[in-house]
Backbone as CSV, one residue per row, in Angstrom:
resi,resn,N_x,N_y,N_z,CA_x,CA_y,CA_z,C_x,C_y,C_z
1,UNK,104.716,61.136,128.027,103.754,61.934,127.273,102.616,61.041,126.784
2,UNK,101.428,61.576,126.784,100.274,60.893,126.210,99.956,61.523,124.857
3,UNK,99.396,60.716,123.963,99.008,61.204,122.644,97.529,60.899,122.445
4,UNK,96.795,61.904,122.038,95.348,61.799,121.998,94.812,62.137,120.612
5,UNK,93.788,61.422,120.232,93.209,61.588,118.899,92.441,62.895,118.797
6,UNK,92.623,63.581,117.693,91.934,64.837,117.432,90.591,64.565,116.777
7,UNK,89.516,64.726,117.531,88.173,64.551,117.004,87.996,63.237,116.273
8,UNK,87.412,63.306,115.072,87.195,62.119,114.240,88.315,61.913,113.225
9,UNK,89.422,62.631,113.390,90.523,62.516,112.441,91.458,61.387,112.849
10,UNK,92.473,61.171,112.038,93.498,60.181,112.365,94.689,60.820,113.073
11,UNK,94.629,62.117,113.293,95.740,62.822,113.914,95.858,62.488,115.395
12,UNK,97.077,62.261,115.839,97.374,62.044,117.248,98.211,63.222,117.735
13,UNK,97.703,63.950,118.733,98.384,65.122,119.251,98.934,64.839,120.644
14,UNK,100.020,65.509,120.988,100.559,65.352,122.342,99.652,66.094,123.320
15,UNK,99.380,65.458,124.465,98.462,66.032,125.448,98.919,67.412,125.897
16,UNK,100.223,67.594,126.041,100.786,68.923,126.238,101.245,69.405,124.871
17,UNK,100.644,70.468,124.427,100.962,71.039,123.120,101.672,72.376,123.313
18,UNK,102.698,72.593,122.504,103.467,73.837,122.601,102.636,75.001,122.097
19,UNK,102.336,75.950,122.982,101.586,77.139,122.599,102.543,78.266,122.251
20,UNK,102.457,78.786,121.034,103.472,79.706,120.508,103.046,81.167,120.486
21,UNK,102.085,81.551,121.325,101.663,82.947,121.377,102.791,83.829,121.929
22,UNK,103.325,83.444,123.078,104.290,84.301,123.772,105.571,84.534,122.976
23,UNK,106.021,83.534,122.217,107.284,83.723,121.503,107.141,84.717,120.354
24,UNK,105.894,85.043,119.999,105.698,86.070,118.987,106.131,87.442,119.473
25,UNK,106.106,87.618,120.804,106.605,88.857,121.393,105.568,89.932,121.593
26,UNK,104.727,90.198,120.575,103.761,91.284,120.724,102.762,90.971,121.834
27,UNK,102.501,91.951,122.670,101.616,91.846,123.827,102.251,91.089,124.994
28,UNK,103.479,90.607,124.809,104.153,89.848,125.865,105.472,90.493,126.281
29,UNK,105.680,91.724,125.909,106.905,92.396,126.327,108.141,91.956,125.562
30,UNK,107.948,91.493,124.317,109.090,91.093,123.494,109.475,89.638,123.675
31,UNK,110.564,89.243,123.000,111.022,87.857,123.085,112.503,87.784,122.708
32,UNK,113.118,86.656,123.026,114.491,86.373,122.619,114.448,85.222,121.619
33,UNK,114.833,85.481,120.390,114.738,84.467,119.345,115.488,83.193,119.698
34,UNK,116.711,83.317,120.177,117.519,82.145,120.498,116.828,81.278,121.546
35,UNK,116.290,81.915,122.587,115.603,81.165,123.641,114.310,80.540,123.120
36,UNK,113.624,81.270,122.249,112.358,80.758,121.711,112.580,79.497,120.893
37,UNK,113.556,79.523,120.019,113.844,78.345,119.201,114.328,77.190,120.080
38,UNK,115.115,77.508,121.106,115.577,76.470,122.031,114.400,75.826,122.759
39,UNK,113.376,76.626,123.054,112.203,76.076,123.744,111.441,75.102,122.856
40,UNK,111.405,75.379,121.559,110.744,74.462,120.620,111.526,73.151,120.546
41,UNK,112.838,73.250,120.413,113.668,72.042,120.348,113.542,71.221,121.622
42,UNK,113.533,71.886,122.774,113.418,71.171,124.047,112.078,70.462,124.163
43,UNK,111.035,71.092,123.650,109.711,70.461,123.662,109.724,69.176,122.843
44,UNK,110.262,69.265,121.639,110.319,68.084,120.766,111.160,66.985,121.385
45,UNK,112.230,67.350,122.071,113.112,66.365,122.689,112.471,65.684,123.895
46,UNK,111.386,66.265,124.397,110.741,65.716,125.591,109.311,65.239,125.326
47,UNK,109.059,64.821,124.096,107.807,64.139,123.781,106.680,64.994,123.255
48,UNK,106.847,66.312,123.250,105.813,67.190,122.696,105.946,67.162,121.174
49,UNK,104.908,66.728,120.506,104.957,66.620,119.044,104.068,67.646,118.345
50,UNK,103.306,68.413,119.111,102.301,69.309,118.538,102.611,70.760,118.885
51,UNK,102.547,71.624,117.873,102.831,73.046,118.048,101.639,73.845,117.531
52,UNK,101.140,74.749,118.368,100.004,75.596,117.990,100.458,77.042,117.867
53,UNK,100.149,77.652,116.742,100.565,79.031,116.504,99.456,79.771,115.765
54,UNK,99.769,80.963,115.258,98.818,81.765,114.490,99.577,82.899,113.824
55,UNK,99.113,83.368,112.674,99.762,84.509,112.029,99.825,85.737,112.936
56,UNK,98.801,85.937,113.743,98.751,87.118,114.600,99.855,87.132,115.659
57,UNK,100.346,85.975,116.052,101.357,85.917,117.100,102.677,86.494,116.591
58,UNK,102.933,87.724,117.004,104.139,88.399,116.522,104.003,88.894,115.105
59,UNK,102.772,88.959,114.599,102.519,89.389,113.224,103.389,88.594,112.249
60,UNK,103.352,87.271,112.408,104.089,86.365,111.535,105.369,85.830,112.139
61,UNK,105.891,86.485,113.170,107.180,86.090,113.738,107.138,84.713,114.380
62,UNK,106.068,84.398,115.079,105.954,83.087,115.719,106.057,81.971,114.685
63,UNK,105.292,82.090,113.600,105.340,81.062,112.559,106.731,80.980,111.932
64,UNK,107.368,82.122,111.715,108.701,82.118,111.105,109.710,81.390,111.983
65,UNK,109.652,81.613,113.285,110.589,80.947,114.185,110.318,79.445,114.257
66,UNK,109.072,79.068,114.195,108.741,77.641,114.178,109.300,76.993,112.921
67,UNK,109.111,77.662,111.781,109.665,77.142,110.532,111.168,76.978,110.613
68,UNK,111.840,77.943,111.222,113.296,77.859,111.380,113.683,76.745,112.336
69,UNK,112.930,76.614,113.436,113.243,75.593,114.436,113.062,74.180,113.897
70,UNK,112.141,74.007,112.947,111.848,72.672,112.418,112.707,72.308,111.212
71,UNK,113.568,73.191,110.811,114.434,72.907,109.674,115.273,71.659,109.949
72,UNK,115.190,70.679,109.032,115.934,69.436,109.191,115.204,68.387,110.009
73,UNK,114.065,68.733,110.605,113.276,67.782,111.386,112.347,66.994,110.459
74,UNK,111.945,65.808,110.909,111.003,64.981,110.155,109.615,65.592,110.297
75,UNK,109.123,66.204,109.225,107.824,66.901,109.262,106.691,65.978,109.662
76,UNK,106.771,64.708,109.317,105.677,63.781,109.615,105.573,63.460,111.101
77,UNK,106.601,63.822,111.865,106.606,63.527,113.300,106.102,64.716,114.123
78,UNK,105.773,65.813,113.442,105.321,67.028,114.126,103.962,67.451,113.575
79,UNK,103.042,67.799,114.467,101.733,68.287,114.036,101.719,69.808,114.188
80,UNK,101.521,70.494,113.077,101.481,71.950,113.084,100.039,72.434,113.053
81,UNK,99.674,73.213,114.045,98.340,73.786,114.155,98.480,75.298,114.020
82,UNK,97.769,75.873,113.070,97.794,77.327,112.968,96.380,77.834,112.724
83,UNK,96.267,79.127,112.482,94.947,79.752,112.421,94.874,80.748,111.270
84,UNK,93.717,81.351,111.135,93.490,82.432,110.175,92.371,83.283,110.740
85,UNK,92.179,84.450,110.144,91.000,85.228,110.497,91.242,86.451,111.343
86,UNK,92.495,86.746,111.705,92.828,88.029,112.315,93.770,88.738,111.367
87,UNK,93.346,89.899,110.869,94.162,90.634,109.899,94.498,92.006,110.464
88,UNK,95.648,92.535,110.031,96.115,93.829,110.517,96.652,94.635,109.346
89,UNK,97.707,95.426,109.535,98.258,96.245,108.450,98.401,95.439,107.172
90,UNK,97.989,96.003,106.065,98.167,95.299,104.800,96.928,95.344,103.940
91,UNK,96.895,94.484,102.925,95.834,94.551,101.924,94.455,94.250,102.494
92,UNK,94.387,93.442,103.559,93.076,93.097,104.111,92.684,93.962,105.303
93,UNK,93.575,94.864,105.734,93.263,95.708,106.871,92.027,96.550,106.583
94,UNK,91.093,96.554,107.517,89.854,97.302,107.337,88.710,96.434,106.876
95,UNK,89.002,95.258,106.366,87.952,94.318,105.997,87.521,93.535,107.230
96,UNK,86.292,93.043,107.195,85.808,92.232,108.294,85.296,93.065,109.446
97,UNK,85.407,92.511,110.640,84.843,93.102,111.853,85.962,93.611,112.751
98,UNK,85.922,94.913,113.091,86.961,95.468,113.958,86.971,94.725,115.291
99,UNK,88.184,94.367,115.761,88.333,93.597,116.991,88.935,94.447,118.100
100,UNK,90.164,94.889,117.925,90.824,95.716,118.925,92.100,96.289,118.332
101,UNK,92.732,97.182,119.069,94.028,97.721,118.681,95.116,96.973,119.446
102,UNK,95.991,96.304,118.695,97.125,95.621,119.315,98.289,96.587,119.419
103,UNK,99.070,96.446,120.474,100.245,97.286,120.647,101.499,96.519,120.266
104,UNK,102.355,97.162,119.491,103.605,96.538,119.076,104.660,97.615,118.918
105,UNK,105.664,97.563,119.786,106.753,98.560,119.749,106.235,99.991,119.757
106,UNK,105.250,100.237,120.618,104.720,101.578,120.762,103.670,101.965,119.743
107,UNK,103.389,101.085,118.790,102.372,101.375,117.764,101.040,100.740,118.127
108,UNK,99.957,101.423,117.809,98.629,100.837,117.912,98.242,100.288,116.548
109,UNK,98.023,98.993,116.473,97.725,98.352,115.196,96.293,97.811,115.216
110,UNK,95.386,98.369,114.405,94.015,97.863,114.348,93.981,96.417,113.831
111,UNK,93.232,95.579,114.531,93.104,94.171,114.158,91.637,93.889,113.860
112,UNK,91.402,93.146,112.769,90.044,92.827,112.333,89.847,91.313,112.253
113,UNK,88.626,90.875,112.557,88.250,89.475,112.373,87.679,89.331,110.963
114,UNK,88.276,88.406,110.185,87.911,88.340,108.767,88.061,86.913,108.261
115,UNK,86.922,86.258,108.013,86.945,84.856,107.619,86.463,84.587,106.213
116,UNK,86.579,85.576,105.332,86.130,85.397,103.948,87.035,84.429,103.196
117,UNK,86.488,83.804,102.144,87.197,82.776,101.390,88.562,83.243,100.896
118,UNK,88.590,84.381,100.217,89.849,84.858,99.632,90.905,85.085,100.712
119,UNK,90.460,85.572,101.867,91.420,85.831,102.942,91.959,84.534,103.530
120,UNK,91.110,83.516,103.656,91.567,82.226,104.188,92.671,81.665,103.306
121,UNK,92.432,81.668,102.001,93.418,81.130,101.056,94.715,81.930,101.135
122,UNK,94.575,83.244,101.195,95.746,84.115,101.267,96.541,83.863,102.551
123,UNK,95.857,83.840,103.681,96.537,83.644,104.962,97.222,82.278,105.041
124,UNK,96.546,81.261,104.522,97.144,79.928,104.571,98.431,79.878,103.769
125,UNK,98.430,80.456,102.591,99.641,80.455,101.773,100.780,81.180,102.484
126,UNK,100.454,82.272,103.157,101.474,82.997,103.911,101.991,82.170,105.077
127,UNK,101.089,81.442,105.738,101.508,80.591,106.857,102.395,79.449,106.375
128,UNK,102.034,78.840,105.256,102.845,77.743,104.708,104.259,78.231,104.386
129,UNK,104.338,79.437,103.861,105.653,80.001,103.542,106.473,80.221,104.813
130,UNK,105.848,80.812,105.818,106.575,81.097,107.050,106.958,79.821,107.790
131,UNK,106.076,78.838,107.765,106.332,77.574,108.466,107.230,76.630,107.671
132,UNK,107.485,76.996,106.405,108.342,76.190,105.523,107.804,74.763,105.371
133,UNK,106.518,74.663,105.046,105.878,73.376,104.850,104.850,73.504,103.734
134,UNK,104.335,72.373,103.256,103.329,72.432,102.195,101.934,72.027,102.684
135,UNK,101.804,71.818,103.989,100.481,71.549,104.551,100.519,71.837,106.052
136,UNK,99.350,72.090,106.643,99.251,72.160,108.098,98.287,71.074,108.545
137,UNK,98.508,70.592,109.733,97.687,69.485,110.226,96.299,69.940,110.664
138,UNK,96.215,71.124,111.260,94.923,71.662,111.683,94.903,73.156,111.428
139,UNK,93.898,73.612,110.663,93.712,75.040,110.417,92.458,75.482,111.156
140,UNK,92.597,76.552,111.944,91.515,76.988,112.815,91.129,78.443,112.562
141,UNK,89.832,78.722,112.561,89.353,80.094,112.542,89.658,80.702,113.908
142,UNK,90.423,81.789,113.929,90.927,82.312,115.200,89.815,82.882,116.086
143,UNK,88.940,83.676,115.495,87.790,84.240,116.217,86.609,84.311,115.254
144,UNK,85.383,84.163,115.755,84.211,84.283,114.893,84.164,85.648,114.219
145,UNK,83.766,85.662,112.952,83.646,86.893,112.171,82.187,87.057,111.777
146,UNK,81.533,88.052,112.327,80.105,88.246,112.081,79.803,88.890,110.735
147,UNK,80.829,89.264,109.974,80.596,89.907,108.678,80.664,88.916,107.519
148,UNK,81.087,87.687,107.794,81.220,86.680,106.745,80.254,85.535,107.023
149,UNK,79.470,85.082,106.029,78.588,83.939,106.247,79.385,82.728,106.734
150,UNK,78.872,82.079,107.750,79.586,80.935,108.329,79.810,79.847,107.296
151,UNK,78.813,79.601,106.421,78.977,78.526,105.449,80.081,78.834,104.436
152,UNK,80.335,80.118,104.174,81.436,80.479,103.279,82.780,80.086,103.899
153,UNK,82.934,80.401,105.161,84.177,80.064,105.861,84.363,78.554,105.933
154,UNK,83.322,77.846,106.333,83.439,76.398,106.541,83.575,75.642,105.222
155,UNK,82.885,76.120,104.190,83.019,75.471,102.886,84.438,75.621,102.355
156,UNK,85.055,76.762,102.597,86.445,76.970,102.177,87.371,75.999,102.887
157,UNK,87.137,75.767,104.172,87.951,74.806,104.924,87.783,73.398,104.356
158,UNK,86.560,73.054,104.001,86.326,71.742,103.378,87.136,71.591,102.095
159,UNK,87.161,72.632,101.292,87.896,72.583,100.022,89.403,72.447,100.260
160,UNK,89.901,73.109,101.284,91.336,73.021,101.590,91.719,71.621,102.053
161,UNK,90.796,70.951,102.742,91.038,69.551,103.118,91.102,68.688,101.862
162,UNK,90.164,68.911,100.960,90.134,68.140,99.712,91.391,68.366,98.881
163,UNK,91.940,69.569,98.954,93.146,69.902,98.189,94.433,69.409,98.858
164,UNK,94.321,68.902,100.069,95.498,68.415,100.779,96.327,69.506,101.440
165,UNK,95.819,70.736,101.438,96.556,71.838,102.069,96.477,71.769,103.590
166,UNK,95.372,71.199,104.092,95.210,71.001,105.532,94.648,69.598,105.758
167,UNK,94.959,69.029,106.913,94.449,67.697,107.225,93.121,67.750,107.967
168,UNK,92.914,68.821,108.730,91.682,68.932,109.513,91.356,70.399,109.727
169,UNK,90.083,70.650,110.058,89.613,72.016,110.254,88.994,72.171,111.633
170,UNK,89.273,73.312,112.246,88.709,73.592,113.554,88.362,75.054,113.695
171,UNK,87.834,75.394,114.853,87.501,76.775,115.165,88.126,77.117,116.510
172,UNK,88.025,78.372,116.858,88.537,78.822,118.146,87.581,79.865,118.703
173,UNK,87.369,79.809,120.010,86.510,80.775,120.703,85.062,80.718,120.228
174,UNK,84.594,79.535,119.899,83.215,79.353,119.448,82.313,78.982,120.628
175,UNK,81.116,79.607,120.648,80.127,79.222,121.651,79.228,78.127,121.078
176,UNK,78.262,77.688,121.864,77.423,76.558,121.454,76.641,76.862,120.181
177,UNK,76.029,78.026,120.094,75.251,78.374,118.908,76.125,78.388,117.659
178,UNK,77.322,78.922,117.777,78.233,78.994,116.639,78.687,77.605,116.206
179,UNK,78.884,76.709,117.167,79.244,75.329,116.826,78.129,74.670,116.025
180,UNK,76.895,74.843,116.469,75.743,74.288,115.752,75.719,74.790,114.311
181,UNK,75.906,76.079,114.143,75.824,76.668,112.809,76.941,76.167,111.910
182,UNK,78.147,76.081,112.446,79.286,75.624,111.649,79.101,74.180,111.203
183,UNK,78.528,73.374,112.086,78.403,71.946,111.780,77.312,71.652,110.760
184,UNK,76.591,72.673,110.344,75.671,72.495,109.216,76.446,72.329,107.913
185,UNK,77.707,72.765,107.907,78.521,72.745,106.694,79.711,71.811,106.794
186,UNK,80.256,71.635,107.992,81.508,70.897,108.137,81.507,70.078,109.424
187,UNK,82.233,68.985,109.413,82.462,68.225,110.636,83.713,68.767,111.303
188,UNK,83.548,69.530,112.361,84.683,70.158,113.013,85.524,69.148,113.785
189,UNK,86.832,69.316,113.697,87.735,68.458,114.457,87.927,68.987,115.868
190,UNK,87.842,70.319,116.028,88.193,70.879,117.330,87.633,72.278,117.524
191,UNK,87.656,72.682,118.784,87.330,74.049,119.184,88.382,74.446,120.214
192,UNK,89.158,75.471,119.905,90.190,75.933,120.836,89.591,77.052,121.680
193,UNK,89.551,76.827,122.987,88.877,77.767,123.882,89.691,77.975,125.152
194,UNK,89.414,79.094,125.799,90.055,79.390,127.078,89.464,78.484,128.150
195,UNK,90.354,77.830,128.911,89.894,76.929,129.973,90.991,76.800,131.013
196,UNK,90.624,76.985,132.259,91.601,76.872,133.333,90.890,76.591,134.643
197,UNK,91.666,76.430,135.704,91.091,76.280,137.038,90.202,77.459,137.395
198,UNK,90.533,78.639,136.869,89.805,79.863,137.190,88.744,80.210,136.167
199,UNK,88.698,79.484,135.073,87.747,79.779,134.002,87.205,78.471,133.430
200,UNK,86.068,78.039,133.942,85.489,76.752,133.547,84.122,76.944,132.880
201,UNK,83.927,78.084,132.246,82.622,78.428,131.662,82.170,77.421,130.615
202,UNK,83.107,76.816,129.883,82.705,75.903,128.816,82.039,74.637,129.347
203,UNK,82.199,74.361,130.644,81.613,73.150,131.218,80.085,73.195,131.200
204,UNK,79.522,74.404,131.045,78.065,74.551,131.057,77.417,73.938,129.835
205,UNK,77.918,74.255,128.627,77.256,73.754,127.428,78.224,73.366,126.301
206,UNK,79.289,74.151,126.090,80.218,73.856,125.001,80.891,72.506,125.200
207,UNK,81.333,72.220,126.405,82.043,70.972,126.660,81.144,69.744,126.502
208,UNK,79.936,69.719,127.094,79.056,68.547,126.888,78.729,68.315,125.416
209,UNK,78.459,69.392,124.679,78.161,69.262,123.252,79.362,68.701,122.500
210,UNK,80.543,69.178,122.830,81.754,68.738,122.148,82.030,67.263,122.419
211,UNK,81.797,66.836,123.643,81.972,65.418,123.977,80.997,64.570,123.167
212,UNK,79.742,65.022,123.098,78.705,64.301,122.347,79.041,64.203,120.864
213,UNK,79.598,65.282,120.303,79.880,65.346,118.875,81.310,64.936,118.523
214,UNK,82.079,64.547,119.527,83.491,64.173,119.338,84.287,65.309,118.696
215,UNK,84.057,66.505,119.214,84.841,67.673,118.829,85.892,67.875,119.912
216,UNK,87.141,67.799,119.552,88.189,67.943,120.552,88.229,69.357,121.116
217,UNK,88.477,69.447,122.410,88.702,70.737,123.044,90.203,70.941,123.201
218,UNK,90.690,72.025,122.605,92.079,72.447,122.773,92.050,73.598,123.760
219,UNK,92.559,73.375,124.948,92.454,74.358,126.027,93.629,75.328,125.993
220,UNK,93.313,76.624,125.893,94.391,77.607,125.971,94.282,78.409,127.265
221,UNK,95.375,79.049,127.638,95.495,79.797,128.898,95.203,78.941,130.128
222,UNK,95.710,77.705,130.182,95.457,76.860,131.363,96.104,77.418,132.626
223,UNK,97.183,78.175,132.465,97.853,78.771,133.621,97.512,80.252,133.760
224,UNK,96.459,80.661,133.049,96.016,82.061,133.046,97.198,83.001,132.840
225,UNK,97.932,82.673,131.768,99.036,83.501,131.287,100.099,83.739,132.371
226,UNK,100.297,82.685,133.170,101.355,82.718,134.170,100.874,82.977,135.586
227,UNK,99.631,83.427,135.752,99.130,83.736,137.087,99.158,82.511,137.996
228,UNK,98.767,81.340,137.457,98.684,80.134,138.273,100.033,79.456,138.509
229,UNK,101.090,80.035,137.989,102.419,79.518,138.338,102.850,80.007,139.721
230,UNK,102.188,81.050,140.213,102.537,81.619,141.497,103.614,82.684,141.425
231,UNK,104.285,82.802,140.290,105.402,83.742,140.171,104.941,85.193,140.330
232,UNK,103.718,85.472,139.897,103.211,86.841,139.953,103.156,87.351,141.388
233,UNK,102.985,86.437,142.338,102.851,86.827,143.738,104.201,86.881,144.460
234,UNK,105.280,86.736,143.705,106.615,86.764,144.298,107.446,87.888,143.675
235,UNK,106.893,89.100,143.716,107.594,90.284,143.219,107.945,90.198,141.743
236,UNK,107.127,89.475,140.983,107.354,89.412,139.541,106.910,90.727,138.912
237,UNK,107.778,91.323,138.113,107.458,92.591,137.485,107.243,92.400,135.990
238,UNK,106.133,92.932,135.495,105.804,92.824,134.084,106.193,94.112,133.373
239,UNK,106.617,93.990,132.132,106.937,95.182,131.351,105.668,95.971,131.066
240,UNK,105.824,97.248,130.808,104.674,98.127,130.623,103.781,97.700,129.467
241,UNK,104.382,97.125,128.414,103.591,96.740,127.252,103.111,95.297,127.324
242,UNK,103.215,94.684,128.501,102.726,93.316,128.693,101.233,93.365,128.994
243,UNK,100.435,92.702,128.154,98.977,92.779,128.285,98.461,92.220,129.601
244,UNK,99.302,91.445,130.284,98.852,90.824,131.522,98.652,91.832,132.649
245,UNK,99.215,93.025,132.513,98.988,94.061,133.513,97.501,94.337,133.689
246,UNK,96.773,94.315,132.591,95.330,94.507,132.663,94.571,93.197,132.786
247,UNK,95.113,92.147,132.172,94.430,90.849,132.140,94.196,90.299,133.547
248,UNK,95.175,90.439,134.420,95.071,89.857,135.759,94.038,90.567,136.625
249,UNK,93.593,91.749,136.213,92.655,92.515,137.027,91.281,91.853,137.136
250,UNK,90.986,90.907,136.252,89.673,90.257,136.286,89.539,89.267,137.437
251,UNK,90.656,88.900,138.055,90.635,87.882,139.105,90.711,88.507,140.501
252,UNK,90.161,87.794,141.477,90.314,88.181,142.869,91.673,87.643,143.333
253,UNK,92.668,88.466,143.184,94.043,88.005,143.345,94.349,87.491,144.743
254,UNK,93.710,88.046,145.762,93.956,87.554,147.115,93.458,86.120,147.276
255,UNK,92.306,85.820,146.661,91.774,84.461,146.731,92.615,83.488,145.905
256,UNK,93.119,83.958,144.763,93.978,83.102,143.945,95.262,82.774,144.694
257,UNK,95.849,83.759,145.336,97.078,83.542,146.097,96.846,82.546,147.227
258,UNK,95.714,82.680,147.901,95.380,81.764,148.996,95.192,80.347,148.474
259,UNK,94.523,80.217,147.334,94.315,78.894,146.732,95.639,78.243,146.367
260,UNK,96.532,79.001,145.748,97.824,78.450,145.354,98.630,78.013,146.575
261,UNK,98.519,78.755,147.648,99.224,78.376,148.878,98.707,77.045,149.414
262,UNK,97.407,76.810,149.265,96.816,75.579,149.774,97.195,74.348,148.947
263,UNK,97.391,74.538,147.626,97.722,73.359,146.809,99.228,73.176,146.618
264,UNK,100.008,74.133,147.100,101.467,74.007,146.986,101.993,72.727,147.631
265,UNK,101.484,72.304,148.816,101.963,71.046,149.402,101.739,69.828,148.506
266,UNK,100.659,69.847,147.705,100.417,68.728,146.781,101.504,68.706,145.719
267,UNK,101.834,69.879,145.190,102.899,69.960,144.185,104.216,69.474,144.772
268,UNK,104.557,69.956,145.956,105.818,69.558,146.580,105.852,68.064,146.871
269,UNK,104.685,67.517,147.209,104.615,66.087,147.516,104.867,65.199,146.317
270,UNK,104.714,65.752,145.142,104.969,64.986,143.910,106.219,65.489,143.196
271,UNK,107.022,66.291,143.927,108.251,66.870,143.354,107.959,67.664,142.089
272,UNK,106.842,68.377,142.118,106.432,69.154,140.958,106.333,70.628,141.327
273,UNK,106.332,71.474,140.306,106.080,72.895,140.505,104.569,73.131,140.461
274,UNK,104.158,74.302,140.900,102.742,74.656,140.795,102.282,74.612,139.345
275,UNK,103.119,75.132,138.447,102.763,75.143,137.025,102.512,73.728,136.516
276,UNK,103.350,72.800,136.912,103.186,71.419,136.461,101.913,70.803,137.020
277,UNK,101.622,71.085,138.279,100.397,70.564,138.889,99.170,71.120,138.178
278,UNK,99.189,72.399,137.871,98.061,73.038,137.181,97.873,72.434,135.789
279,UNK,98.947,72.265,135.059,98.851,71.671,133.732,98.289,70.252,133.799
280,UNK,98.816,69.456,134.737,98.366,68.061,134.843,96.894,67.998,135.218
281,UNK,96.468,68.841,136.140,95.047,68.886,136.512,94.202,69.145,135.272
282,UNK,94.640,70.066,134.443,93.868,70.442,133.263,93.766,69.291,132.272
283,UNK,94.863,68.553,132.078,94.833,67.431,131.132,93.912,66.309,131.605
284,UNK,93.610,66.277,132.895,92.788,65.202,133.461,91.295,65.530,133.483
285,UNK,90.924,66.723,133.035,89.516,67.099,133.040,88.780,66.464,131.861
286,UNK,87.582,66.005,132.120,86.786,65.305,131.118,86.566,66.171,129.889
287,UNK,86.825,65.608,128.727,86.559,66.294,127.469,87.686,67.174,126.973
288,UNK,88.723,67.354,127.772,89.867,68.161,127.345,90.847,67.250,126.601
289,UNK,91.056,67.527,125.320,91.931,66.666,124.516,93.386,67.039,124.710
290,UNK,93.724,68.291,124.429,95.102,68.733,124.631,95.100,70.083,125.338
291,UNK,96.225,70.376,125.975,96.376,71.605,126.736,97.569,72.376,126.181
292,UNK,97.350,73.639,125.850,98.428,74.472,125.333,99.257,75.026,126.478
293,UNK,100.565,74.923,126.336,101.472,75.462,127.347,102.574,76.233,126.640
294,UNK,102.675,77.510,126.941,103.704,78.331,126.327,105.030,78.187,127.050
295,UNK,106.105,78.464,126.328,107.447,78.412,126.910,108.328,79.426,126.206
296,UNK,109.086,80.183,126.979,109.965,81.198,126.409,111.414,80.754,126.406
297,UNK,111.694,79.602,127.033,113.049,79.076,127.034,112.992,77.563,127.208
298,UNK,114.127,76.912,127.072,114.179,75.455,127.120,113.747,74.919,128.479
299,UNK,114.135,75.591,129.542,113.795,75.122,130.884,112.286,75.048,131.083
300,UNK,111.588,76.083,130.660,110.132,76.083,130.780,109.510,74.988,129.924
301,UNK,110.043,74.774,128.741,109.514,73.754,127.836,109.643,72.360,128.430
302,UNK,110.794,72.074,129.006,111.018,70.766,129.637,110.056,70.583,130.807
303,UNK,109.899,71.628,131.601,108.999,71.567,132.747,107.568,71.277,132.308
304,UNK,107.118,71.941,131.250,105.763,71.715,130.737,105.575,70.262,130.318
305,UNK,106.520,69.746,129.569,106.410,68.373,129.079,106.391,67.379,130.241
306,UNK,107.195,67.626,131.242,107.310,66.690,132.365,106.110,66.739,133.304
307,UNK,105.213,67.693,133.094,104.004,67.732,133.913,103.172,66.478,133.732
308,UNK,103.310,65.813,132.593,102.544,64.589,132.343,103.028,63.416,133.190
309,UNK,104.158,63.574,133.847,104.684,62.506,134.702,104.077,62.534,136.101
310,UNK,103.290,63.551,136.398,102.733,63.724,137.737,101.498,62.852,137.931
311,UNK,101.422,62.208,139.078,100.229,61.447,139.464,99.467,62.235,140.527
312,UNK,98.209,62.541,140.242,97.344,63.209,141.214,96.355,62.172,141.728
313,UNK,96.370,61.917,143.017,95.486,60.907,143.587,94.045,61.422,143.595
314,UNK,93.074,60.506,143.686,91.674,60.945,143.775,91.435,61.884,144.955
315,UNK,92.107,61.624,146.074,91.951,62.476,147.250,92.499,63.878,146.991
316,UNK,93.640,63.954,146.324,94.228,65.249,145.997,93.362,66.006,144.999
317,UNK,92.821,65.282,144.026,91.942,65.917,143.043,90.701,66.474,143.727
318,UNK,90.141,65.705,144.675,88.954,66.168,145.398,89.268,67.425,146.211
319,UNK,90.446,67.452,146.829,90.844,68.622,147.615,90.990,69.847,146.724
320,UNK,91.673,69.679,145.585,91.849,70.801,144.652,90.500,71.338,144.192
321,UNK,89.613,70.439,143.820,88.320,70.865,143.302,87.475,71.546,144.383
322,UNK,87.602,71.074,145.627,86.872,71.689,146.737,87.354,73.123,146.943
323,UNK,88.672,73.310,146.924,89.215,74.647,147.107,88.864,75.564,145.935
324,UNK,88.825,74.991,144.728,88.440,75.784,143.565,87.001,76.275,143.664
325,UNK,86.139,75.456,144.262,84.728,75.838,144.385,84.555,77.081,145.233
326,UNK,85.548,77.399,146.053,85.461,78.551,146.944,85.834,79.856,146.249
327,UNK,86.490,79.738,145.076,86.898,80.963,144.374,86.227,81.121,143.020
328,UNK,85.527,80.104,142.535,84.843,80.201,141.234,83.359,80.524,141.411
């Protein structure tokens, strides 16, 4: 495993970071608690020291399971990354900017983007309780909120750093203009954004700016929610309430399948799976600090961690990139 510095902070994060969206269950067709906790333990046992979650993942369930999984562990050896700014049923529901309706057990739950000061403080306290800790290493605004002044949100993050409640502050899903505006108030440690072989939009402007400003990029959906593992093309059936049924429609699936077939020999040549090859490729891209990889069981967690053991030769990298140019 490699460990990489987060922006201008002293934090060292594992290059493969445990992404805890799927274990929350909502939008992923449910989850198995025992397997989810086992996946966290397996990650820690195989060099992954960083866990990324959010209150929205399972409407608190993801954070609760992480807190349970870390019971008895040395807190100083684990970096906890969580978020704020997506609110649903409860006292803050209806505040902020309407985002979408999330589905959970047959219910449609309105979700709002809300980055006001009082909500940040409230959400953080709830996260600390669920995670069973008194601080988080990185607190991130989950999505931009156009109803709250940016300086209000960023100034609140600065105060939380001063209070010792968080070690660093970041954002998620920010474009270049939003990064500029936020940095008028705060020195951001990171920007968590979607990035994969099939989605390299940030390379146009967000990535160069982040490299220049030493803002770490935390890449999410590197495997496009399982599409790049190849399993989807092998009679994999998704549950009706799995959001990926619609998510995969944005891609030219025939071209993706053809691309995966072409790079499969590279994976086999290094005794790796397609998923491992995809993860390793992502960690090797310029400006990418850490890559989020979800796991629903211990086997997947071990596989994700071991992707860092793969060596991709310059010739293999050139071949992969050439084939990618044909579908992007």
